[in-house]
Coordinates of C-alpha atoms and ligand atoms in Angstrom, one line a residue:
Chain A
M201 CA 18.9 1.1 -24.4
T202 CA 21.1 3.7 -26.0
N203 CA 20.7 6.3 -23.3
P204 CA 23.8 6.0 -21.0
I205 CA 21.8 7.1 -17.9
L206 CA 19.6 4.0 -18.3
K207 CA 22.5 1.6 -18.5
D208 CA 22.6 0.5 -14.9
S209 CA 18.9 0.8 -14.4
I210 CA 17.1 -2.4 -13.5
I211 CA 13.6 -0.9 -13.8
V212 CA 12.8 1.6 -16.5
A213 CA 9.2 2.8 -16.8
D214 CA 8.6 5.2 -19.7
S215 CA 5.5 7.3 -20.1
V216 CA 3.3 4.6 -18.6
D217 CA -0.5 5.1 -18.9
K218 CA -3.1 2.9 -17.3
I219 CA -6.8 3.2 -18.0
Y220 CA -9.0 0.7 -16.3
P221 CA -11.8 -0.9 -18.2
N222 CA -14.3 1.2 -16.3
G223 CA -12.6 4.3 -17.7
C224 CA -10.6 5.3 -14.6
H225 CA -7.4 6.9 -15.7
A226 CA -5.1 5.6 -12.9
L227 CA -1.7 6.4 -14.4
K228 CA -0.8 9.4 -16.5
K229 CA 2.6 9.3 -18.3
V230 CA 4.5 7.9 -15.3
S231 CA 8.3 7.6 -16.0
L232 CA 10.7 6.3 -13.4
N233 CA 14.1 4.7 -13.5
I234 CA 15.4 2.6 -10.7
K235 CA 19.0 1.5 -10.4
K236 CA 20.2 -1.9 -9.1
G237 CA 20.3 -2.0 -5.3
E238 CA 18.2 1.2 -5.0
V239 CA 15.4 1.5 -2.5
V240 CA 12.6 3.7 -3.8
V241 CA 9.6 4.7 -1.6
I242 CA 6.4 5.8 -3.2
I243 CA 4.0 8.0 -1.2
G244 CA 0.8 9.8 -2.1
P245 CA -2.8 10.2 -1.2
S246 CA -5.3 7.3 -1.5
G247 CA -6.3 6.6 -5.1
S248 CA -3.3 8.4 -6.5
G249 CA -2.2 5.2 -8.4
K250 CA 0.6 3.9 -6.2
S251 CA -0.7 0.3 -6.1
T252 CA -1.6 0.4 -9.8
F253 CA 2.0 1.5 -10.7
L254 CA 3.6 -1.1 -8.5
R255 CA 1.4 -3.8 -10.0
T256 CA 2.3 -2.8 -13.5
L257 CA 5.9 -3.6 -12.7
N258 CA 5.1 -7.4 -12.5
Q259 CA 2.2 -7.1 -14.9
L260 CA -0.5 -7.9 -12.4
E261 CA -2.0 -4.9 -14.2
T262 CA -1.4 -4.6 -18.0
I263 CA -0.6 -1.1 -19.2
S264 CA -2.5 1.0 -21.7
D265 CA 0.5 2.9 -23.1
G266 CA 4.2 3.4 -22.7
T267 CA 6.8 0.8 -21.9
I268 CA 8.3 -0.9 -18.9
H269 CA 11.7 -2.7 -19.0
I270 CA 12.8 -4.9 -16.1
D271 CA 16.4 -6.0 -16.4
D272 CA 16.3 -5.0 -20.1
I273 CA 13.3 -7.2 -20.8
N274 CA 10.4 -5.3 -22.3
L275 CA 7.4 -6.5 -20.3
T276 CA 4.8 -5.7 -23.0
H277 CA 6.6 -7.3 -25.8
K278 CA 4.7 -10.2 -27.4
E279 CA 7.5 -12.7 -26.9
T280 CA 8.2 -11.9 -23.2
N281 CA 7.3 -14.8 -20.9
I282 CA 5.8 -12.9 -18.0
N283 CA 6.1 -15.8 -15.7
K284 CA 9.9 -15.7 -16.1
V285 CA 9.9 -12.0 -15.2
R286 CA 7.8 -12.6 -12.2
E287 CA 10.3 -15.2 -10.9
E288 CA 12.7 -12.2 -10.6
V289 CA 10.2 -9.8 -9.1
G290 CA 8.9 -10.6 -5.7
M291 CA 5.8 -8.9 -4.4
V292 CA 4.5 -8.4 -0.8
F293 CA 0.8 -7.4 -0.4
Q294 CA -1.0 -5.3 2.1
S295 CA -3.2 -8.3 3.0
F296 CA -0.4 -10.8 3.1
N297 CA -2.2 -13.3 0.8
L298 CA -0.6 -16.3 2.4
F299 CA -2.0 -19.6 1.1
P300 CA -4.2 -20.7 4.0
H301 CA -4.1 -24.4 3.2
K302 CA -0.3 -24.6 3.6
T303 CA 1.8 -24.2 6.6
A304 CA 4.2 -21.3 6.9
L305 CA 7.0 -23.5 5.6
G306 CA 4.7 -24.9 2.9
N307 CA 4.0 -21.4 1.7
V308 CA 7.7 -20.6 1.4
M309 CA 8.5 -24.0 -0.3
L310 CA 5.6 -24.1 -2.9
S311 CA 6.9 -21.9 -5.7
P312 CA 10.6 -23.1 -5.6
M313 CA 9.3 -26.6 -5.9
K314 CA 6.6 -26.1 -8.5
V315 CA 8.2 -23.3 -10.6
L316 CA 11.9 -23.7 -10.1
K317 CA 11.5 -27.5 -9.9
K318 CA 13.7 -27.8 -6.8
S319 CA 13.6 -31.0 -4.8
A320 CA 11.5 -31.0 -1.7
K321 CA 14.7 -31.4 0.4
E322 CA 16.5 -28.5 -1.2
A323 CA 13.4 -26.3 -1.1
E324 CA 12.8 -27.2 2.6
A325 CA 16.4 -26.4 3.6
E326 CA 16.3 -23.0 1.9
A327 CA 12.8 -22.3 3.3
K328 CA 14.1 -23.0 6.8
D329 CA 17.0 -20.6 6.3
L330 CA 14.6 -17.9 5.1
M331 CA 12.2 -18.5 8.0
A332 CA 15.1 -18.1 10.4
K333 CA 16.2 -14.9 8.6
V334 CA 12.7 -13.3 9.2
G335 CA 12.8 -14.5 12.8
L336 CA 10.3 -17.3 12.6
A337 CA 12.3 -20.4 13.0
D338 CA 9.9 -21.5 15.7
R339 CA 6.7 -21.0 13.7
M340 CA 7.5 -22.9 10.6
N341 CA 4.7 -25.5 11.0
N342 CA 2.0 -23.1 11.9
Y343 CA -0.9 -22.5 9.5
P344 CA -1.4 -18.8 8.6
S345 CA -4.5 -18.7 10.7
H346 CA -2.4 -19.5 13.7
L347 CA 0.1 -16.6 13.1
S348 CA -0.2 -12.9 14.0
G349 CA -0.4 -10.3 11.3
G350 CA 3.2 -9.3 11.7
Q351 CA 4.3 -13.0 11.5
Q352 CA 2.2 -13.6 8.5
Q353 CA 3.7 -10.6 6.7
R354 CA 7.2 -11.9 7.5
V355 CA 6.3 -15.3 6.1
A356 CA 5.0 -13.5 3.0
I357 CA 8.4 -11.8 2.6
A358 CA 10.2 -15.1 3.1
R359 CA 8.0 -16.7 0.5
A360 CA 8.8 -14.0 -2.0
L361 CA 12.5 -14.2 -1.2
A362 CA 12.5 -18.0 -1.8
M363 CA 12.4 -17.3 -5.5
S364 CA 15.7 -15.4 -5.2
P365 CA 14.2 -12.3 -6.8
K366 CA 16.3 -9.4 -8.1
I367 CA 13.6 -6.9 -7.2
M368 CA 11.1 -6.7 -4.3
L369 CA 7.9 -4.8 -4.5
F370 CA 6.0 -3.9 -1.3
D371 CA 2.5 -2.5 -1.4
E372 CA 1.7 -1.0 2.0
P373 CA 3.1 -4.0 3.8
T374 CA 2.4 -2.6 7.2
S375 CA -0.9 -0.9 6.7
A376 CA -3.0 -3.9 7.8
L377 CA -1.0 -4.4 10.9
D378 CA -1.6 -3.5 14.5
P379 CA 0.9 -0.7 15.5
E380 CA 2.9 -3.0 17.7
M381 CA 3.7 -5.3 14.8
V382 CA 4.8 -2.7 12.3
G383 CA 8.3 -2.6 13.7
E384 CA 9.1 -6.3 13.2
V385 CA 8.2 -6.1 9.5
L386 CA 10.0 -2.9 8.9
D387 CA 13.1 -4.4 10.5
V388 CA 13.1 -7.3 8.1
M389 CA 12.7 -4.8 5.2
K390 CA 15.6 -2.7 6.5
S391 CA 17.9 -5.7 6.7
L392 CA 16.9 -6.6 3.2
A393 CA 17.7 -3.1 2.0
G394 CA 21.0 -3.3 3.8
G395 CA 21.7 -6.5 1.9
G396 CA 21.6 -4.6 -1.4
M397 CA 18.1 -5.7 -2.6
T398 CA 16.4 -3.4 -5.2
M399 CA 13.2 -2.4 -3.5
V400 CA 10.1 -0.4 -4.5
V401 CA 8.0 0.3 -1.4
V402 CA 4.6 2.0 -1.2
T403 CA 4.1 3.0 2.4
H404 CA 2.9 5.7 4.7
E405 CA 5.8 5.0 7.1
M406 CA 7.6 8.3 6.7
G407 CA 10.3 7.2 9.2
F408 CA 11.1 4.2 7.0
A409 CA 11.3 6.5 3.9
R410 CA 13.6 8.9 5.7
E411 CA 15.9 6.2 7.1
V412 CA 16.1 3.6 4.4
A413 CA 15.1 5.1 1.0
D414 CA 17.6 6.2 -1.5
R415 CA 14.8 8.1 -3.3
V416 CA 11.3 9.1 -2.4
V417 CA 8.6 9.5 -5.1
F418 CA 5.4 11.5 -4.6
M419 CA 2.3 10.5 -6.7
E420 CA -1.0 12.3 -7.0
D421 CA -3.9 11.9 -9.3
G422 CA -2.1 9.2 -11.3
E423 CA 0.9 11.5 -11.9
L424 CA 4.4 11.2 -10.7
V425 CA 4.7 14.7 -9.2
F426 CA 8.1 14.8 -7.6
E427 CA 11.1 12.6 -6.8
E428 CA 14.1 13.4 -4.6
T429 CA 16.5 11.9 -2.1
P430 CA 14.8 11.7 1.3
D431 CA 16.7 14.7 2.8
R432 CA 15.7 17.1 0.0
F433 CA 12.3 15.4 -0.4
F434 CA 11.1 16.3 3.1
E435 CA 12.7 19.8 2.9
S436 CA 11.0 20.5 -0.5
D437 CA 8.6 23.4 -0.8
N438 CA 6.6 21.7 -3.6
Q439 CA 3.0 22.9 -3.0
R440 CA 1.2 19.6 -3.7
L441 CA 3.7 17.6 -1.6
Q442 CA 3.4 20.1 1.3
R443 CA -0.4 19.9 1.2
F444 CA -0.2 16.0 1.4
L445 CA 2.5 16.0 4.1
G446 CA 0.5 18.5 6.0
Q447 CA -2.4 16.0 6.0
V448 CA -0.5 12.9 7.0
L449 CA 2.0 14.2 9.5
Chain B
M173 CA -27.4 -27.9 34.6
K174 CA -30.8 -26.5 33.6
K175 CA -29.7 -26.6 29.9
Q176 CA -28.7 -30.3 30.2
Q177 CA -32.0 -31.3 31.7
N178 CA -33.7 -29.6 28.8
L179 CA -31.6 -31.5 26.4
L180 CA -32.5 -34.8 28.0
L181 CA -36.2 -33.8 27.7
W182 CA -35.9 -33.1 24.1
K183 CA -34.1 -36.4 23.5
M184 CA -36.8 -38.2 25.2
L185 CA -39.4 -36.4 23.1
Y186 CA -37.5 -37.5 20.0
V187 CA -37.4 -41.1 21.0
L188 CA -41.1 -41.0 21.8
I189 CA -41.9 -39.5 18.4
M190 CA -39.8 -42.2 16.7
I191 CA -41.6 -44.9 18.6
G192 CA -44.9 -43.3 17.6
I193 CA -43.9 -43.4 13.9
G194 CA -42.8 -47.0 14.2
Y195 CA -46.1 -47.9 15.8
G196 CA -48.0 -46.0 13.1
V197 CA -46.3 -48.2 10.4
Y198 CA -47.0 -51.3 12.4
A199 CA -50.7 -50.3 13.0
S200 CA -51.3 -49.4 9.4
S201 CA -49.9 -52.7 8.1
K202 CA -52.2 -54.4 10.6
S203 CA -55.2 -52.5 9.2
L204 CA -54.2 -53.7 5.8
S205 CA -54.0 -57.2 7.2
Y206 CA -50.6 -57.5 5.6
N207 CA -48.7 -60.7 6.2
W208 CA -45.1 -59.9 6.9
R209 CA -42.8 -62.4 5.5
W210 CA -39.4 -61.1 6.4
E211 CA -37.9 -64.6 6.2
R212 CA -38.1 -64.5 2.5
I213 CA -35.7 -61.6 2.2
P214 CA -32.3 -62.8 3.4
Q215 CA -31.8 -65.3 0.6
Y216 CA -31.9 -62.4 -1.9
L217 CA -29.1 -60.8 0.0
I218 CA -26.8 -63.8 0.6
S219 CA -27.6 -67.4 -0.2
F220 CA -26.2 -70.6 1.1
Q221 CA -27.9 -72.8 -1.4
P222 CA -25.5 -75.1 -3.2
T223 CA -24.5 -73.7 -6.7
D224 CA -25.1 -75.8 -9.7
I225 CA -22.2 -76.8 -12.0
K226 CA -23.7 -77.1 -15.5
A227 CA -22.6 -78.9 -18.6
P228 CA -21.2 -76.4 -21.1
F229 CA -22.3 -78.5 -24.1
D230 CA -24.4 -81.5 -25.2
G231 CA -22.7 -84.8 -24.6
S232 CA -22.4 -87.7 -22.1
I233 CA -20.8 -88.3 -18.7
E234 CA -17.5 -90.2 -19.4
S235 CA -16.8 -90.9 -15.8
V236 CA -17.7 -90.0 -12.2
D237 CA -14.8 -91.0 -10.0
P238 CA -15.5 -90.4 -6.3
K239 CA -12.1 -91.7 -5.3
E240 CA -10.2 -89.2 -7.4
H241 CA -13.0 -86.6 -7.0
K242 CA -13.3 -86.0 -10.7
I243 CA -16.1 -85.8 -13.2
V244 CA -15.3 -86.0 -16.9
V245 CA -17.9 -84.8 -19.5
Q246 CA -17.4 -85.7 -23.1
S247 CA -19.1 -83.7 -25.9
D248 CA -20.5 -85.1 -29.0
S249 CA -17.8 -83.4 -31.0
G250 CA -15.0 -84.7 -28.8
Q251 CA -14.4 -81.8 -26.3
T252 CA -14.0 -82.7 -22.7
F253 CA -15.1 -80.8 -19.6
V254 CA -13.5 -81.8 -16.3
V255 CA -15.0 -80.9 -12.9
T256 CA -12.7 -81.4 -9.9
K257 CA -14.2 -79.0 -7.4
Y258 CA -17.6 -80.1 -6.3
D259 CA -19.4 -81.4 -3.3
K260 CA -22.1 -83.6 -4.6
A261 CA -22.3 -85.4 -8.0
I262 CA -25.7 -85.3 -9.6
A263 CA -25.0 -87.2 -12.9
H264 CA -23.8 -90.8 -13.2
T265 CA -21.4 -92.4 -15.5
G266 CA -22.9 -92.9 -18.9
D267 CA -25.7 -90.3 -18.5
L268 CA -26.6 -88.3 -21.6
V269 CA -26.4 -84.5 -20.8
F270 CA -27.6 -81.5 -22.6
E271 CA -26.0 -78.0 -22.4
G272 CA -27.1 -76.4 -19.1
D273 CA -27.9 -79.7 -17.3
T274 CA -26.6 -79.9 -13.8
V275 CA -23.7 -82.2 -13.4
A276 CA -22.8 -81.6 -9.8
T277 CA -23.3 -79.0 -7.0
I278 CA -20.9 -77.1 -4.8
K279 CA -21.6 -75.7 -1.4
G280 CA -20.7 -72.2 -0.3
W281 CA -22.3 -68.8 -0.2
H282 CA -23.0 -66.4 -3.0
L283 CA -24.7 -63.1 -3.3
G284 CA -28.4 -62.9 -3.9
S285 CA -30.0 -60.7 -6.6
I286 CA -30.6 -57.7 -4.3
S287 CA -26.9 -57.7 -3.4
W288 CA -25.9 -57.9 -7.0
G289 CA -28.2 -54.9 -7.6
L290 CA -26.4 -53.1 -4.8
V291 CA -23.1 -53.9 -6.4
M292 CA -24.3 -52.6 -9.7
T293 CA -25.6 -49.4 -8.1
L294 CA -22.3 -48.9 -6.4
K295 CA -20.4 -49.5 -9.6
I296 CA -22.5 -47.2 -11.7
S297 CA -22.4 -44.5 -9.1
A298 CA -18.6 -44.7 -8.6
V299 CA -17.8 -44.6 -12.3
A300 CA -20.3 -41.8 -12.9
L301 CA -18.9 -39.9 -9.9
V302 CA -15.4 -39.9 -11.4
F303 CA -16.6 -38.7 -14.8
A304 CA -19.0 -36.2 -13.3
M305 CA -16.1 -34.7 -11.3
I306 CA -13.9 -34.4 -14.4
I307 CA -16.7 -32.9 -16.5
G308 CA -17.7 -30.6 -13.6
L309 CA -14.2 -29.4 -13.1
F310 CA -13.5 -28.5 -16.7
T311 CA -16.9 -27.0 -17.2
G312 CA -16.6 -25.0 -14.1
L313 CA -13.2 -23.7 -15.3
A314 CA -14.6 -23.0 -18.7
R315 CA -17.5 -21.1 -17.1
I316 CA -15.1 -18.5 -15.6
S317 CA -12.7 -18.5 -18.6
H318 CA -12.0 -15.3 -20.4
N319 CA -12.7 -17.0 -23.7
P320 CA -16.3 -16.3 -24.7
V321 CA -16.6 -19.5 -26.7
L322 CA -15.8 -21.7 -23.7
R323 CA -18.0 -19.6 -21.6
Y324 CA -21.0 -19.8 -23.9
L325 CA -20.5 -23.5 -24.4
S326 CA -20.4 -24.3 -20.7
V327 CA -23.4 -22.1 -20.0
T328 CA -25.4 -23.8 -22.7
Y329 CA -24.5 -27.3 -21.4
I330 CA -25.3 -26.4 -17.8
E331 CA -28.7 -24.8 -18.7
V332 CA -29.7 -27.6 -21.1
I333 CA -28.9 -30.3 -18.5
R334 CA -30.4 -28.6 -15.5
G335 CA -33.5 -27.7 -17.5
T336 CA -34.5 -31.2 -18.5
P337 CA -35.4 -34.2 -16.4
L338 CA -32.8 -36.9 -15.8
L339 CA -35.3 -39.6 -16.9
V340 CA -35.7 -38.0 -20.3
Q341 CA -31.9 -37.6 -20.6
I342 CA -31.4 -41.3 -19.8
F343 CA -33.8 -42.2 -22.6
I344 CA -32.1 -39.8 -25.0
F345 CA -28.7 -41.2 -24.1
Y346 CA -29.8 -44.8 -24.5
F347 CA -32.1 -44.6 -27.5
F348 CA -30.5 -41.8 -29.5
I349 CA -26.9 -41.3 -28.5
G350 CA -26.5 -44.9 -27.5
T351 CA -27.8 -46.1 -30.9
V352 CA -25.6 -43.6 -32.9
L353 CA -22.5 -44.5 -31.0
N354 CA -23.4 -48.1 -30.3
L355 CA -23.2 -47.9 -26.5
D356 CA -24.2 -50.7 -24.2
R357 CA -26.7 -50.1 -21.4
F358 CA -24.1 -49.6 -18.7
T359 CA -22.1 -47.1 -20.7
A360 CA -25.3 -45.2 -21.7
G361 CA -26.5 -45.2 -18.1
V362 CA -23.1 -44.0 -16.7
A363 CA -22.8 -41.4 -19.5
A364 CA -26.3 -39.9 -18.7
L365 CA -25.6 -39.8 -15.0
S366 CA -22.2 -38.3 -15.4
V367 CA -23.3 -35.6 -17.8
F368 CA -26.3 -34.8 -15.5
T369 CA -24.3 -34.6 -12.3
G370 CA -21.4 -32.9 -14.1
A371 CA -23.6 -29.8 -14.8
Y372 CA -24.4 -29.4 -11.1
I373 CA -20.8 -30.0 -10.0
A374 CA -19.7 -27.4 -12.5
E375 CA -21.8 -24.8 -10.8
I376 CA -20.6 -25.8 -7.4
I377 CA -16.9 -25.7 -8.5
R378 CA -17.4 -22.3 -10.2
A379 CA -18.9 -20.8 -7.1
G380 CA -16.1 -22.4 -5.0
I381 CA -13.4 -20.9 -7.2
Q382 CA -15.0 -17.5 -7.3
S383 CA -15.3 -17.5 -3.5
I384 CA -11.5 -17.6 -3.2
H385 CA -10.1 -14.1 -2.6
P386 CA -8.5 -12.8 -5.8
G387 CA -5.4 -12.0 -3.8
Q388 CA -4.6 -15.7 -3.7
M389 CA -4.4 -15.9 -7.5
E390 CA -2.3 -12.6 -7.5
A391 CA 0.1 -14.0 -4.9
A392 CA 0.5 -17.2 -6.8
R393 CA 1.1 -15.5 -10.2
S394 CA 3.5 -13.0 -8.6
L395 CA 5.6 -16.0 -7.5
G396 CA 6.0 -17.0 -11.1
M397 CA 3.3 -19.7 -11.3
N398 CA 1.4 -19.8 -14.6
Y399 CA -2.4 -19.9 -14.5
I400 CA -2.6 -23.7 -14.5
K401 CA -0.1 -24.1 -11.6
A402 CA -1.8 -21.4 -9.6
M403 CA -5.1 -23.1 -10.1
V404 CA -3.8 -26.6 -9.3
Y405 CA -1.7 -25.8 -6.3
V406 CA -3.3 -22.7 -4.8
I407 CA -6.9 -22.1 -5.9
L408 CA -8.4 -25.6 -6.4
P409 CA -7.3 -27.1 -3.1
Q410 CA -8.9 -24.2 -1.2
A411 CA -12.0 -24.3 -3.5
F412 CA -12.3 -28.1 -3.0
K413 CA -12.3 -27.8 0.7
R414 CA -14.9 -25.0 0.7
T415 CA -17.2 -26.9 -1.7
L416 CA -16.9 -30.3 0.0
P417 CA -20.3 -30.0 1.8
P418 CA -22.3 -29.1 -1.4
L419 CA -20.3 -31.7 -3.4
A420 CA -21.2 -34.3 -0.8
G421 CA -24.8 -33.5 -1.3
Q422 CA -24.4 -33.8 -5.0
F423 CA -22.7 -37.2 -4.7
I424 CA -25.5 -38.4 -2.5
N425 CA -28.0 -37.2 -5.1
L426 CA -26.0 -39.1 -7.7
I427 CA -26.4 -42.4 -5.8
K428 CA -30.1 -41.8 -5.5
D429 CA -30.5 -40.7 -9.1
S430 CA -28.8 -43.9 -10.3
S431 CA -32.0 -45.7 -9.5
L432 CA -33.5 -44.2 -12.6
V433 CA -31.2 -46.2 -14.9
S434 CA -33.4 -49.2 -14.1
V435 CA -35.6 -47.9 -16.8
I436 CA -33.1 -48.9 -19.4
S437 CA -33.0 -52.4 -17.9
I438 CA -29.8 -52.1 -15.9
T439 CA -30.2 -54.4 -13.0
D440 CA -29.3 -52.0 -10.2
L441 CA -30.7 -52.1 -6.7
T442 CA -34.0 -50.7 -7.7
K443 CA -34.6 -53.0 -10.6
A444 CA -33.4 -56.0 -8.5
G445 CA -36.0 -54.9 -5.9
R446 CA -38.7 -54.9 -8.5
E447 CA -37.8 -58.4 -9.7
V448 CA -37.6 -59.8 -6.2
V449 CA -41.1 -58.3 -5.4
S450 CA -42.6 -60.2 -8.3
S451 CA -41.1 -63.4 -7.2
T452 CA -41.7 -63.1 -3.4
F453 CA -45.0 -61.2 -3.3
A454 CA -43.5 -59.3 -0.3
P455 CA -43.4 -55.8 -1.6
F456 CA -43.2 -54.0 1.8
E457 CA -40.2 -56.0 3.0
V458 CA -38.4 -55.7 -0.2
W459 CA -38.8 -52.0 -0.6
F460 CA -37.9 -51.4 3.0
T461 CA -34.8 -53.5 2.5
V462 CA -33.9 -51.6 -0.7
A463 CA -34.4 -48.2 1.1
I464 CA -32.2 -49.3 4.0
L465 CA -29.5 -50.4 1.5
Y466 CA -29.6 -47.0 -0.2
L467 CA -29.3 -45.4 3.2
V468 CA -26.3 -47.5 4.0
L469 CA -24.6 -46.3 0.8
T470 CA -25.4 -42.6 1.2
G471 CA -24.7 -42.8 4.9
S472 CA -21.3 -44.3 4.4
L473 CA -20.5 -41.6 1.8
S474 CA -21.4 -38.8 4.1
W475 CA -19.4 -40.4 6.9
V476 CA -16.3 -40.6 4.6
I477 CA -16.7 -37.0 3.5
Q478 CA -17.2 -35.8 7.1
K479 CA -13.9 -37.5 8.0
L480 CA -12.2 -35.8 5.0
E481 CA -13.6 -32.4 6.1
K482 CA -12.2 -32.9 9.6
R483 CA -8.8 -33.7 8.2
L484 CA -8.9 -30.7 5.9
S485 CA -9.9 -28.4 8.7
A486 CA -6.4 -28.7 10.2
S487 CA -5.5 -25.4 8.6
D488 CA -8.5 -23.4 10.0
Ligands
ATP236 N1 -9.5 -2.9 -10.7 C1 -9.8 -1.6 -10.8 N2 -10.7 -1.2 -11.7 C2 -11.1 0.1 -11.9 N3 -10.5 1.1 -11.2 C3 -9.5 0.8 -10.3 C4 -9.1 -0.6 -10.1 N4 -8.1 -0.5 -9.2 C5 -7.9 0.7 -8.9 N5 -8.8 1.6 -9.6 C6 -8.8 3.0 -9.5 O1 -7.5 3.5 -9.9 C7 -7.2 4.6 -9.1 C8 -5.8 4.3 -8.5 O2 -6.0 3.3 -7.5 P1 -4.8 2.7 -6.7 O3 -5.3 1.5 -6.0 O4 -3.6 2.5 -7.6 O5 -4.5 3.8 -5.7 P2 -3.5 3.8 -4.4 O6 -2.6 5.0 -4.6 O7 -2.8 2.5 -4.3 O8 -4.5 4.1 -3.2 P3 -4.4 3.5 -1.7 O9 -3.5 4.4 -1.0 O10 -5.9 3.7 -1.2 O11 -4.1 2.1 -1.8 C9 -8.2 4.8 -8.1 O12 -9.1 5.9 -8.5 C10 -9.0 3.5 -8.1 O13 -10.4 3.8 -7.9
MG237 MG1 -3.0 0.9 -2.8

């Protein structure tokens, strides 16, 4: 970490390559630095490697080449305990992935108790606070199957926050939701961003990108094509970006 | 309303068929001119005959004291054996007794040999079930492990066990492994049953784990859980719930398969039945009784598992 630009970066991805076992070259020399408290939105066409890149940041996908540092820890170093890193990096999935055998509150409490060894009492108190924060104080004892999609996604956010992460990764958190529920989830994410959380968000919600992002990144064909502040991003005359925006807007 | 009437009709048909079957059994036993002697059966379930209290050694009766309710037996080498709990004294003061002679009798009930067989079947099945679950769980996990050695070993075990008859396995366990490791009958029987059932449970558990959406493992891992914690707290509880019906079937098979251990002279329900048949000459009654007792065991097990399923379905 001799480079001064990288000093206040919390995520440093350097020339990351990912080739899946089936030969699919999903990431090609992707480099991205993200500073503490920054909100970065990644957009790009389907299959461009957005999810793959996000998932390399907590090593749900291993990388084939390059390096990733999270909070100065080299993820691919032999001695790195990836479970410790994951405690600091929360992730929210497109399909929620709540634990169906636990209540909403049980979902939020599980990891603090089993990983951070918190007492049930402490974990429950914190989980209740978080549930209130995402606006679900009255749904704590519901099983996921008895919650709407928007509610489930908010529980999933509370569950990730319960580990007090330094970084939150969102992979199309609103894509599986009915349109009327998108707003409630985006609102929670906005307030999280307002609270200074470092966030990396893959989304097709251009409004969110414009309003909340500090930087927007455009990926295509496994390459990071273009990154800019939202104002300049949407004004840009980059050919590939224009073509993509022309399709989605 | 029409639907309900139809249902009633079907129920009546069912009852008629059952009566028909019952009559068939009755008629065929008539045609065999079989003498039903059901009265001989109950004593093998529970007996109210007085129990004998036997002398533990050769010796003589030192005293029979009705007032203090005490019998003292003195052995030739000077040991004494005192009986204070009895109902009827058989021996008299000064009698010579040999080891095993009845000194007195005591009233009360005790289990008959069929009931003891039932207890043995229950014991063997319960112990084998616990071990089969443990073997099945670890083999199932090994089966989906990334380590090829674990994978090959578990596949070999599963294929060998599922490809050979249980009866043959019991003989191998008793006569070969049992001799090498010096196992008693019970241990050999339990081991054979556990290893046999474990192979089937392993496949059920593997399928159960693989049926859980991979997103569950990813969510657990992304929350900082290691592989084992994610398995224990997230994947296995869901897989267990999903595999409960096939597991129940396997447990019931285990109870029924346990009847095969009678070939290595373990006195389980089946062997007890065979012994009682030879002493009562009432084979039909005995085998019907044995069948009903197996049904009671398997029926209670399914009932318990159904209750469990109901409770687990709270999250559906
Ligand atoms: N597990 C996998 N094995 C093999 N190839 C994969 C795997 N996951 C993704 N890919 C491939 O990698 C490429 C990038 O996929 P990725 O899921 O990262 O795209 P994406 O940008 O998230 O797309 P979407 O917007 O549809 O979610 C695609 O070509 C995809 O087919
Ligand atoms: Mg994706």
